[in-house]
JSON list of C-alpha atoms in Angstrom, two decimals:
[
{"chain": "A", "resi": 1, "resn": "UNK", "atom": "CA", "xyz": [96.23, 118.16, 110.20]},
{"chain": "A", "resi": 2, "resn": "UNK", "atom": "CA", "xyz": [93.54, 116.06, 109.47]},
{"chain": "A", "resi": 3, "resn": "UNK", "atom": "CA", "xyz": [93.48, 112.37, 108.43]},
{"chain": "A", "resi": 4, "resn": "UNK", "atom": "CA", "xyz": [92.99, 113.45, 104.40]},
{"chain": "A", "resi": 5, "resn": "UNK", "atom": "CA", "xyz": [95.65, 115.65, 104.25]},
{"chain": "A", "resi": 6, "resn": "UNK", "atom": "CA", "xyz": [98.47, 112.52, 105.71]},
{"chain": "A", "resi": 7, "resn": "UNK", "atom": "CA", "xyz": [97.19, 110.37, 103.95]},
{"chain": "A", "resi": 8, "resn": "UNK", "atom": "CA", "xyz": [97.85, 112.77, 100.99]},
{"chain": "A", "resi": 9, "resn": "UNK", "atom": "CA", "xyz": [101.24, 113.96, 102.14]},
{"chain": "A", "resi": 10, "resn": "UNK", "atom": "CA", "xyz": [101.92, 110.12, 102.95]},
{"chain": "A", "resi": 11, "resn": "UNK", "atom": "CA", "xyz": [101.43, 108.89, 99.54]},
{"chain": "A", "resi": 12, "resn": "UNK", "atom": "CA", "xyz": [102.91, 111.65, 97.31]},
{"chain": "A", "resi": 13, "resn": "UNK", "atom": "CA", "xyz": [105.84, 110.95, 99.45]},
{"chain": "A", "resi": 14, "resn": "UNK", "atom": "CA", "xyz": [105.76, 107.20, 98.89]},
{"chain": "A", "resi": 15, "resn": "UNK", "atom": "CA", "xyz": [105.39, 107.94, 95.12]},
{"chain": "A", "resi": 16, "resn": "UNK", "atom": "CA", "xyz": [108.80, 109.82, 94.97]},
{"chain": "A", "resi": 17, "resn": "UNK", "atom": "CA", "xyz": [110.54, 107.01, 97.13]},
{"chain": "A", "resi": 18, "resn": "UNK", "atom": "CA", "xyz": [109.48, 104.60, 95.47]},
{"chain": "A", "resi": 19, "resn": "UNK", "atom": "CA", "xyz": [110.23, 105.79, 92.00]},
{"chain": "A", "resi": 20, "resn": "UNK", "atom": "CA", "xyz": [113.39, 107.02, 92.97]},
{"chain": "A", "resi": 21, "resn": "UNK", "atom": "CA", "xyz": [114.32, 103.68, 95.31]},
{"chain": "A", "resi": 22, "resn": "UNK", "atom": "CA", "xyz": [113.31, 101.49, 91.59]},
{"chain": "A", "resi": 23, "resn": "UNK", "atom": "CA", "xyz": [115.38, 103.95, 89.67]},
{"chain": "A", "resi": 24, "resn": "UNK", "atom": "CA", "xyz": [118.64, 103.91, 92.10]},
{"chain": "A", "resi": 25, "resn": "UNK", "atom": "CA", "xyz": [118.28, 100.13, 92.74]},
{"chain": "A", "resi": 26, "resn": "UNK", "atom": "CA", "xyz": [118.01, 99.44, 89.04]},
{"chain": "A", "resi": 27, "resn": "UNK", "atom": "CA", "xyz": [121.26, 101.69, 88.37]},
{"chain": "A", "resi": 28, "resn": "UNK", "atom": "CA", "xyz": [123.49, 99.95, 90.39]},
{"chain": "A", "resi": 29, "resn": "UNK", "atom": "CA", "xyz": [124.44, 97.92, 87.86]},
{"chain": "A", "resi": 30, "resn": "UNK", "atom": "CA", "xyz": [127.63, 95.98, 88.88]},
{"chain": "A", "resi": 31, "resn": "UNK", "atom": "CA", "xyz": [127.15, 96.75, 92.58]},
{"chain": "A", "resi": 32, "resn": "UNK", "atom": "CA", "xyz": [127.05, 94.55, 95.38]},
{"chain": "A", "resi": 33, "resn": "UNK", "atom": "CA", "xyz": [123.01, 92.93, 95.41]},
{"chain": "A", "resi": 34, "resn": "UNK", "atom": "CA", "xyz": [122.48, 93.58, 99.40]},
{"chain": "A", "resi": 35, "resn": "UNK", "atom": "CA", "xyz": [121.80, 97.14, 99.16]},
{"chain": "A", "resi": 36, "resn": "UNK", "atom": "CA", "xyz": [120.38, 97.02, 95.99]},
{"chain": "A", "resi": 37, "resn": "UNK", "atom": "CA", "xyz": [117.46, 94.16, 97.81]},
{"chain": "A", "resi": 38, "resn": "UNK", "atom": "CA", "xyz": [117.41, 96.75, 100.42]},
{"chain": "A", "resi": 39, "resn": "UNK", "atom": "CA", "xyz": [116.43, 99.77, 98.64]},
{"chain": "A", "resi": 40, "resn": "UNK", "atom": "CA", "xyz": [113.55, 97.79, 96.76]},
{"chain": "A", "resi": 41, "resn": "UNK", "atom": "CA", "xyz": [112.21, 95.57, 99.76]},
{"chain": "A", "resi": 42, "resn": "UNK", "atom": "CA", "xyz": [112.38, 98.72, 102.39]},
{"chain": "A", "resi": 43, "resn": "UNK", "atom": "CA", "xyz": [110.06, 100.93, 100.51]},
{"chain": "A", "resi": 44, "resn": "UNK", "atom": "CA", "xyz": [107.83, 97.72, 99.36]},
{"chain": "A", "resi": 45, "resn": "UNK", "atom": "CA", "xyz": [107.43, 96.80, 102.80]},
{"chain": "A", "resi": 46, "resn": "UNK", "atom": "CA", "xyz": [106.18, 100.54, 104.14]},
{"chain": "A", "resi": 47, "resn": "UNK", "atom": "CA", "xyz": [103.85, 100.49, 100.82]},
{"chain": "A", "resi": 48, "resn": "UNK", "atom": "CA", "xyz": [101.96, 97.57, 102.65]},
{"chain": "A", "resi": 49, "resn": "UNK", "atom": "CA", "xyz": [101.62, 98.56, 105.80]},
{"chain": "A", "resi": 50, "resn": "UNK", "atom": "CA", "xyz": [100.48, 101.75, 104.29]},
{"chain": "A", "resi": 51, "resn": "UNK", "atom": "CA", "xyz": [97.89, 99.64, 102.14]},
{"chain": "A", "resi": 52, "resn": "UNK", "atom": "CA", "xyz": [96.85, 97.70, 105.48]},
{"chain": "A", "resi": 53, "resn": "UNK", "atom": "CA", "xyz": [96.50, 100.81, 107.06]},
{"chain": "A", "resi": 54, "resn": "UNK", "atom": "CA", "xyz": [94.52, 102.85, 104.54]},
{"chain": "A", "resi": 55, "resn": "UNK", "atom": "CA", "xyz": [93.31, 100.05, 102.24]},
{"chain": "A", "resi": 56, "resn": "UNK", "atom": "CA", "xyz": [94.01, 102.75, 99.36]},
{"chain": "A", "resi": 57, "resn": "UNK", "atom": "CA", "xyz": [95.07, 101.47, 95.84]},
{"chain": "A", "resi": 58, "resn": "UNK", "atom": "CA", "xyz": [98.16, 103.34, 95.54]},
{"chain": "A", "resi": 59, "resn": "UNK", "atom": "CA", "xyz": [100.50, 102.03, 98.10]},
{"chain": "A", "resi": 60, "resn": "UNK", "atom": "CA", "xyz": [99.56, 98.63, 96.41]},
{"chain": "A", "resi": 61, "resn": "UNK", "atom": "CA", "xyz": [100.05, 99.90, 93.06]},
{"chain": "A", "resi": 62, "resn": "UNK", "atom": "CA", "xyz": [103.50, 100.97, 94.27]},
{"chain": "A", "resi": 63, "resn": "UNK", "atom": "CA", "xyz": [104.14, 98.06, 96.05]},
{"chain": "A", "resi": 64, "resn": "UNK", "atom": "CA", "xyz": [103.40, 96.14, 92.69]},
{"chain": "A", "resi": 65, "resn": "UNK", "atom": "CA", "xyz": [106.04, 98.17, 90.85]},
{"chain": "A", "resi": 66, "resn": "UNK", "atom": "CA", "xyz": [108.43, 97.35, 93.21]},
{"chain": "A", "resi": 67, "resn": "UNK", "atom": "CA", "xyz": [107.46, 93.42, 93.25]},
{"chain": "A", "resi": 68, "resn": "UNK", "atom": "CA", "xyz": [108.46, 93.97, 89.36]},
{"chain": "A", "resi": 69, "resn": "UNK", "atom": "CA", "xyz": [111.50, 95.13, 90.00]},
{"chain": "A", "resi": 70, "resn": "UNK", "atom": "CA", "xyz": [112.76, 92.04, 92.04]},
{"chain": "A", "resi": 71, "resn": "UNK", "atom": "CA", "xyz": [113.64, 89.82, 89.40]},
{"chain": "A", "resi": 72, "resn": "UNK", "atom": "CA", "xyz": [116.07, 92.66, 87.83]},
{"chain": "A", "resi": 73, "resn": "UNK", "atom": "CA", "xyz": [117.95, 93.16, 90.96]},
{"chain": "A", "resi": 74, "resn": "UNK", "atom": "CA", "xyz": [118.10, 89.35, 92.11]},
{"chain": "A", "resi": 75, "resn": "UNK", "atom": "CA", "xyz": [121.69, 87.65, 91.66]},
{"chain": "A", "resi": 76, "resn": "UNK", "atom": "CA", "xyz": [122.33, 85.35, 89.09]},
{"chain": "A", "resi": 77, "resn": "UNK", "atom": "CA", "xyz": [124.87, 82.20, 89.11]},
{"chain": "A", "resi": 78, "resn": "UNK", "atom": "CA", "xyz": [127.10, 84.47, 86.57]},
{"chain": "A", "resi": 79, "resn": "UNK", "atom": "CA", "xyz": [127.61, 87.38, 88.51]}
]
């Protein structure tokens, strides 16, 4: 396989994690907020070395969607 078809295969694969990683995080509502951090900050952390690898827009796209996410799934005082 060449380097154009990983890369491909690399960042349709990132797309569905990280969609699906935002979605799940986001669901678990009343859950405990460890492995809710976890399943946003994993994912955002492969998008950049992907970006620092490839210097492609979008792992840093995706890693922007999951910066957005943060504040949702941070613990409050109230909780």
């Amino acid at each position: 396989m060449n380097t154009e078809t990983i890369q491909f295969l690399l960042t349709t694969l990132m797309e569905l994690v990280t969609l699906l990683c935002a979605y799940g995080a986001l669901r678990l509502y009343k859950k405990r907020w460890q492995p809710r951090m976890a399943m946003i900050v994993v994912p955002l952390l492969i998008n950049a070395v992907c970006y620092a690898i490839y210097q492609t827009t979008p792992f840093f796209y995706l890693g922007v969607i999951l910066l957005l996410c943060i504040p949702f799934v941070w613990p409050r005082k109230s909780a």
